[in-house]
Coordinates of C-alpha atoms in Angstrom, one line a residue:
X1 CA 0.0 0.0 0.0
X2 CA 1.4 3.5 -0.4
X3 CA 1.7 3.5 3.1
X4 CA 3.7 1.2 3.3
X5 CA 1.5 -1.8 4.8
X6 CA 0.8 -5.0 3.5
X7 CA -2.8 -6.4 2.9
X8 CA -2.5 -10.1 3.2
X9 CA -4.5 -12.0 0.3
X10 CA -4.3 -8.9 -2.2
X11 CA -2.4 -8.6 -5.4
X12 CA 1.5 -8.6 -5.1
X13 CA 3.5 -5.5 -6.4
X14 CA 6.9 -7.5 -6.2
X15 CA 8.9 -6.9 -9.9
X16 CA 9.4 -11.1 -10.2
X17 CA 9.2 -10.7 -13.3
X18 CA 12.3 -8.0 -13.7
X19 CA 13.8 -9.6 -11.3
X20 CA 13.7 -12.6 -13.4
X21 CA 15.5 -10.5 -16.6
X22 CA 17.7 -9.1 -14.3
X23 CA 19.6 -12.3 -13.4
X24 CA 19.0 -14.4 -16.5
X25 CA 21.1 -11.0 -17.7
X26 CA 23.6 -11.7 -14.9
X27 CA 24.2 -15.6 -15.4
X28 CA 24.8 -14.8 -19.0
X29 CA 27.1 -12.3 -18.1
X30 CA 29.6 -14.8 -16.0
X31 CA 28.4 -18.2 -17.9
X32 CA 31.5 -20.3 -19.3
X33 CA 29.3 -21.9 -21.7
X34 CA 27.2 -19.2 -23.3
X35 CA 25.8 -21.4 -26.3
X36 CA 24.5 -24.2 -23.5
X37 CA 23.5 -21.3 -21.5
X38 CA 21.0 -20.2 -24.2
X39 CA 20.1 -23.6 -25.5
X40 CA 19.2 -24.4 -21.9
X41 CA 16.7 -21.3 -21.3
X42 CA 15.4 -21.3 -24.6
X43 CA 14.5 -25.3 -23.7
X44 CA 12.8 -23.5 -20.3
X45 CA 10.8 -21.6 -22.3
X46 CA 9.1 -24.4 -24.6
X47 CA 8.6 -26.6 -21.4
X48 CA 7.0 -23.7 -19.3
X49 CA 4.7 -22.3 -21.9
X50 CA 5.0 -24.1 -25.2
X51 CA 1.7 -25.2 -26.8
X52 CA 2.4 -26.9 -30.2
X53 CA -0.9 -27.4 -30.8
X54 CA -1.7 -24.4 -32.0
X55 CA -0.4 -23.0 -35.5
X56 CA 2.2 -20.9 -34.9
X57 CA 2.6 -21.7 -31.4
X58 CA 2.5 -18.2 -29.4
X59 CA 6.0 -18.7 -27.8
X60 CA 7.4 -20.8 -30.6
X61 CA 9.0 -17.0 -31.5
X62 CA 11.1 -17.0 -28.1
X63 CA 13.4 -20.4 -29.2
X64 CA 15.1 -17.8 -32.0
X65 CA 15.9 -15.4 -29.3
X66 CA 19.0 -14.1 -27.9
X67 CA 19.2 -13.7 -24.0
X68 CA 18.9 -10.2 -23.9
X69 CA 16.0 -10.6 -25.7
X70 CA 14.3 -13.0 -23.7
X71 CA 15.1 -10.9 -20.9
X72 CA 13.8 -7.8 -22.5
X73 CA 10.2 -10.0 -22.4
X74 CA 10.1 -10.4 -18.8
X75 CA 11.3 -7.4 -17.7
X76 CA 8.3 -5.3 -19.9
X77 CA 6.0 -7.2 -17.3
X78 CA 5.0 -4.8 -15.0
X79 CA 4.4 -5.2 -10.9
X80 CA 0.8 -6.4 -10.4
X81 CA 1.0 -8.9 -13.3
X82 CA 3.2 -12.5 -13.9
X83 CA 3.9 -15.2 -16.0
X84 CA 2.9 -18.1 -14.3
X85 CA 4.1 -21.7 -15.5
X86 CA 1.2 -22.9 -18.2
X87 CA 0.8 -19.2 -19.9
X88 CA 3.5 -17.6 -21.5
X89 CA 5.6 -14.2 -20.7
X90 CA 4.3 -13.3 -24.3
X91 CA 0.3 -13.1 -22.3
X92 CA 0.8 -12.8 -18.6
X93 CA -1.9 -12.5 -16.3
X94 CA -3.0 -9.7 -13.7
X95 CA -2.1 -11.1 -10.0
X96 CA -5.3 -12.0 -8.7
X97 CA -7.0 -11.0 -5.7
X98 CA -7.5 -14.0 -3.2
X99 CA -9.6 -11.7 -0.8
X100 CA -12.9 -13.3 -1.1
X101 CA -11.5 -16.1 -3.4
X102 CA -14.2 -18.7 -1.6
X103 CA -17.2 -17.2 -2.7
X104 CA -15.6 -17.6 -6.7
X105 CA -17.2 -20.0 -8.7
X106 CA -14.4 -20.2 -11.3
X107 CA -10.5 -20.4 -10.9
X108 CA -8.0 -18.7 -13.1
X109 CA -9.0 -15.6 -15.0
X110 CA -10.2 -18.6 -18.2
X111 CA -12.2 -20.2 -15.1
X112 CA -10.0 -23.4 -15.9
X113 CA -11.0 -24.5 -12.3
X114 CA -14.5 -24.9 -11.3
X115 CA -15.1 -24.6 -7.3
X116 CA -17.9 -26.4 -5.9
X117 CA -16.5 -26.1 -2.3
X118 CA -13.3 -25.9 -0.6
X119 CA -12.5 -29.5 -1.4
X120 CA -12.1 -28.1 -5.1
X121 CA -9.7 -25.1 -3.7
X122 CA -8.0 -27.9 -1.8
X123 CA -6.9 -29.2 -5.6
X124 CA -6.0 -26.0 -7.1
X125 CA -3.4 -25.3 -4.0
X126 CA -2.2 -28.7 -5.1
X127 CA -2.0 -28.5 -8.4
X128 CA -0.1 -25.0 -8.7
X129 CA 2.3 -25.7 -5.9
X130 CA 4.0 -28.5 -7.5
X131 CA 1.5 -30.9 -9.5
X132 CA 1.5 -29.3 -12.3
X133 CA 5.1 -30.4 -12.9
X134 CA 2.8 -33.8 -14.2
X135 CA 0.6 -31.7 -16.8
X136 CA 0.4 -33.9 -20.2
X137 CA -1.2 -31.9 -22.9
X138 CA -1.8 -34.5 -25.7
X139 CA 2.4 -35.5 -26.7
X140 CA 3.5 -33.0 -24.9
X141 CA 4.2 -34.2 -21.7
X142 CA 6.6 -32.0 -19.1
X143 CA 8.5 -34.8 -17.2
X144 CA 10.0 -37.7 -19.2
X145 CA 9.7 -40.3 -17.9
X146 CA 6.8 -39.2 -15.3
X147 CA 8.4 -39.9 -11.3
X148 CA 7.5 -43.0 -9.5
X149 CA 4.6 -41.5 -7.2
X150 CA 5.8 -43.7 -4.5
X151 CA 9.2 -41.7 -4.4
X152 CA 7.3 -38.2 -4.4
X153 CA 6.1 -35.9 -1.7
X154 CA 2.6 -34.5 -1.3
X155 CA 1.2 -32.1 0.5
X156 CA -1.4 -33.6 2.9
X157 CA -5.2 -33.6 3.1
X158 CA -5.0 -31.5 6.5
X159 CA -2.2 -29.1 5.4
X160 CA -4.3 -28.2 2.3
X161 CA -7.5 -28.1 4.5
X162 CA -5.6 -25.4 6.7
X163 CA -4.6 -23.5 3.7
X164 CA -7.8 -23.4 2.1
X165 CA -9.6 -22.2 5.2
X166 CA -6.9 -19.5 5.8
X167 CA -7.8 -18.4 2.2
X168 CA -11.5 -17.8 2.8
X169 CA -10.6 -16.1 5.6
X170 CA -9.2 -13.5 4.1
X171 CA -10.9 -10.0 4.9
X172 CA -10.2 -6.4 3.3
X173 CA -8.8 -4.2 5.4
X174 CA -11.0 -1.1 6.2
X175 CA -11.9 1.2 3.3
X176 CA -10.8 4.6 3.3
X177 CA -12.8 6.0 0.4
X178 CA -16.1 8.1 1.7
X179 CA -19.5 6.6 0.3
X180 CA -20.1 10.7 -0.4
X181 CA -22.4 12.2 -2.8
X182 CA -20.6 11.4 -5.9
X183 CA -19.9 7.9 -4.7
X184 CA -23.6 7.9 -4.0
X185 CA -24.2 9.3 -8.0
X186 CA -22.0 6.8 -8.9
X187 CA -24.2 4.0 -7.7
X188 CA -27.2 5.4 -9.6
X189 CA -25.0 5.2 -13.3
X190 CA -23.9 1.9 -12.2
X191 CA -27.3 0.4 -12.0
X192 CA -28.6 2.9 -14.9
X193 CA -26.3 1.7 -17.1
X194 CA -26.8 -2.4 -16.3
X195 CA -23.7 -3.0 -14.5
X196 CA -25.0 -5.1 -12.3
X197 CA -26.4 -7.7 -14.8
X198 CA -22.7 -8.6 -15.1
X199 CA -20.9 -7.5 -11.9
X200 CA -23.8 -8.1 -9.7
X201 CA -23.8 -7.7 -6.0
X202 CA -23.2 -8.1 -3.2
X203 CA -20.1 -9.9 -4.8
X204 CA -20.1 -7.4 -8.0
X205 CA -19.9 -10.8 -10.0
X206 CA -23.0 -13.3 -11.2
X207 CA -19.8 -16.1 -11.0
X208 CA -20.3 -16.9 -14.7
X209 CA -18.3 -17.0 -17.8
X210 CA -17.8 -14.8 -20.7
X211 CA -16.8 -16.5 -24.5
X212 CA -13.7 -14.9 -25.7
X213 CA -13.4 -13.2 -29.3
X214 CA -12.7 -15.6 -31.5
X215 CA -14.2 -18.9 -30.0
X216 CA -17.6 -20.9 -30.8
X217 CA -19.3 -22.1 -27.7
X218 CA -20.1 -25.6 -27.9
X219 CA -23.8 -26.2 -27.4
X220 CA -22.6 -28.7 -24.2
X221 CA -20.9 -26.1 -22.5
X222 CA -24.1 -24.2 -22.5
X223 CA -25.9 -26.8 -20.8
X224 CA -22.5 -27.8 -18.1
X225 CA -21.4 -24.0 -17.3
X226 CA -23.0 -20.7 -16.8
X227 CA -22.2 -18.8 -19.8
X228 CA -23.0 -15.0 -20.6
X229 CA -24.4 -14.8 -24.0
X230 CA -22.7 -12.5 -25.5
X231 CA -18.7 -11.9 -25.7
X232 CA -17.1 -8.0 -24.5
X233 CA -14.4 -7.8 -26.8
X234 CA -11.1 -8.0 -24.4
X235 CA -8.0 -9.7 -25.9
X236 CA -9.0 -13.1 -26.1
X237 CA -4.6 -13.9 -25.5
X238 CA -5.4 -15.7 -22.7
X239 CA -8.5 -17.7 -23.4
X240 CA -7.5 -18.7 -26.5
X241 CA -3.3 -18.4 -27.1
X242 CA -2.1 -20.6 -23.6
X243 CA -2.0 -23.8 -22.1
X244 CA -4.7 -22.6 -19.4
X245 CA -7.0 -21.5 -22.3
X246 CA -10.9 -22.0 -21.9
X247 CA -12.4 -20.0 -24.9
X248 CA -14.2 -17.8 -21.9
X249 CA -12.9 -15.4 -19.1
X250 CA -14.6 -15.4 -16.1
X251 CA -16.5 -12.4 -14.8
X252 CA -14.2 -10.7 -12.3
X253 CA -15.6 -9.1 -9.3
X254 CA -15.3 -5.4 -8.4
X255 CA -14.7 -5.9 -4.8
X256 CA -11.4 -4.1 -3.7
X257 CA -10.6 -2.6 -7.1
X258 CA -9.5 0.3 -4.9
X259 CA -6.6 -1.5 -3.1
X260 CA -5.6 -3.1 -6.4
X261 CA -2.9 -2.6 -9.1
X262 CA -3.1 -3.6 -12.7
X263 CA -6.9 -4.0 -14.3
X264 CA -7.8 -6.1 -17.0
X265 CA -6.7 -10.3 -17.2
X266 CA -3.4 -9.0 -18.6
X267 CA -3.1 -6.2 -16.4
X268 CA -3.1 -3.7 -19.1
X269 CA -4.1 -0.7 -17.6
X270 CA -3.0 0.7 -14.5
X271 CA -6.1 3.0 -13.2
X272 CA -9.7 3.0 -13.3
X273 CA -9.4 6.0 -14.6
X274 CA -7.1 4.5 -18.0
X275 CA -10.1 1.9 -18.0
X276 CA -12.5 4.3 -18.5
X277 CA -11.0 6.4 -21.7
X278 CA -12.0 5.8 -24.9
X279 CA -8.5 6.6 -26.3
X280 CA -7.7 3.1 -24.9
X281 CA -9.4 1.1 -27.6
X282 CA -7.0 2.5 -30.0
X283 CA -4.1 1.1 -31.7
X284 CA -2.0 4.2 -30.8
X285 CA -2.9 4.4 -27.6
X286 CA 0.2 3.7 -25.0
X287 CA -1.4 1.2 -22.0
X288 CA -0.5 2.4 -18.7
X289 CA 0.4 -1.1 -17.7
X290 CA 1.4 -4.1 -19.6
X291 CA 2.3 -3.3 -23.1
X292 CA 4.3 -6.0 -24.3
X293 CA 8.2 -6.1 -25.2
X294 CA 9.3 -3.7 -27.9
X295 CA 5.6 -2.4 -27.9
X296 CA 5.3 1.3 -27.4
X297 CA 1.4 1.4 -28.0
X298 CA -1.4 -1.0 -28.5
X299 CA -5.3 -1.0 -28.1
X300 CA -6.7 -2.3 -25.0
X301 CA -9.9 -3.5 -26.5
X302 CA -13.2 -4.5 -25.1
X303 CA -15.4 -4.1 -22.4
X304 CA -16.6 -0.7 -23.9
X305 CA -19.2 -0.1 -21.5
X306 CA -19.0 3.2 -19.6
X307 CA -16.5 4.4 -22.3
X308 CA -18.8 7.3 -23.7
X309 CA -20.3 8.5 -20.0
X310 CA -19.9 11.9 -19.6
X311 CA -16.6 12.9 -17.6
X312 CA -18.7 13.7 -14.9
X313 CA -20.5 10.5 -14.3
X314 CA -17.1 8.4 -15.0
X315 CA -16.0 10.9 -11.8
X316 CA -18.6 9.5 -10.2
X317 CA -18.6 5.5 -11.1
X318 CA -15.2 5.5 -10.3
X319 CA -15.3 7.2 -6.9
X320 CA -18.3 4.3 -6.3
X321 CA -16.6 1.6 -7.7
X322 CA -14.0 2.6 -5.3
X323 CA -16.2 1.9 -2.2
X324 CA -16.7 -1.5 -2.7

């Protein structure tokens, strides 16, 4: 927080990312076998994020790269957003918010994770601390050949009981923005303009999922999930471009948007305020948060609602939207 504190459960603003860069840069710098060197983290890169399913594979790009070019990707990720192992530093993701994480339906900004109860948070924990090391997508599988199990080490039901409960236990720390008269306008455009149909409250999400630009949904999935009817436009990067790829995003709630960093799945923009301008949607328009590497501006499409308010009543949504 500005002030200093830290609010346990919210977004991180730690660089990893940079930091990453800054010592792939280093080890390069003082390898004795600079061609291994590169062989080695190009091979990381495939491993981590390659999906050669798709034609051209997003990160198929970073195997022709020097190091100081695959540094330059991860240092142009901002604080507030990450590559994570199964997307790609070419589409990170904004660092979610695990304050109020129990009462999600979905996990994973692609809702790759459905959560019926805490047994189902229990297996996510699992999964991205370690057990994901045993992904197989199709022939691709990480670990040849796959460990005995009998020679592994697993975290146990009660340690990931424990965990999970500590995570719905999170709270947000007290609110220091006044519910005043243009937080109080701000309320009125939010239901005027049929916010809530989306972000409804008291969670400011229904919990359901949105198709991405780009993808078909199956007739099935309308039947097995909740899904929206209609698509917003964001970057479908995520959803449709990465190993955790659904076709849909999941509906983000609003809750604590005023204690957070980077908005948007890729952490795009860094204020509600950058959310809220039209400029944003075009193509010279320079994104206030995660632009990409060697990108000096890009449209931040999508999710035009709210984009062509008066300033007055964006004034006003945004000093509501930060009372939640």
């Amino acid at each position: 927080m500005p002030d200093g504190s830290l609010v346990k459960g919210a977004p991180g603003n730690f660089p990893a990312d940079r930091a990453l860069a800054y010592h792939l840069r280093a080890q390069a710098a003082s390898t004795r076998a600079p061609e291994k060197f590169l062989e080695t983290t190009r091979l990381g890169q495939r491993l981590l994020f390659g999906a050669p399913w798709l034609r051209p594979d997003p990160v198929a790009a970073m195997e022709a790269m020097s190091i100081e070019e695959i540094a330059a990707v991860y240092e142009a990720i901002p604080p507030g957003v990450s590559t994570r192992v199964n997307l790609s530093p070419l589409i990170p993701a904004q660092i979610p918010d695990l304050i109020g994480v129990g009462r999600r339906r979905h996990l994973d900004r692609t809702g790759l994770v459905r959560q019926r109860d805490i047994a189902d948070l229990m297996r996510y924990a699992a999964l991205v601390q370690g057990a994901n090391a045993l992904d197989r997508f199709g022939d691709l599988q990480l670990l040849e050949p796959l460990p005995d199990p009998a020679r592994l080490n697993r975290y146990s039901d009660e340690q990931l009981f424990a965990l999970a409960l500590y995570l719905c236990s999170l709270r947000p720390p007290r609110n220091p923005n006044p519910t005043d008269e243009a937080a109080r306008r701000g309320r009125e455009v939010f239901f005027r303009e049929g916010c809530a149909a989306c972000h409804t409250p008291p969670l400011y999400t229904n919990n359901m999922l949105t198709p991405a630009d780009g993808f078909t949904v199956p007739e099935e999935d309308r039947a097995r999930f909740d899904v929206l009817a209609r698509a917003v436009g964001t970057d479908p990067g995520l959803a449709l471009r990465t190993r955790k790829g659904t076709g849909y995003y999941k509906v983000p709630a609003l809750t604590g948007l005023w204690y957070r960093g980077a908005l948007e799945h890729s952490g795009s923009v860094a204020a509600l305020e950058d959310w809220f301008d039209r400029r944003r949607t075009r193509a010279d328009y320079f994104p206030t948060g995660f632009r990409g590497a060697g990108v000096r501006t890009r449209a931040v499409p999508g999710h035009e609602f709210g984009l062509d308010l008066p300033p007055g009543e964006k004034r006003d949504l945004i000093a509501f939207l930060r009372t939640l």
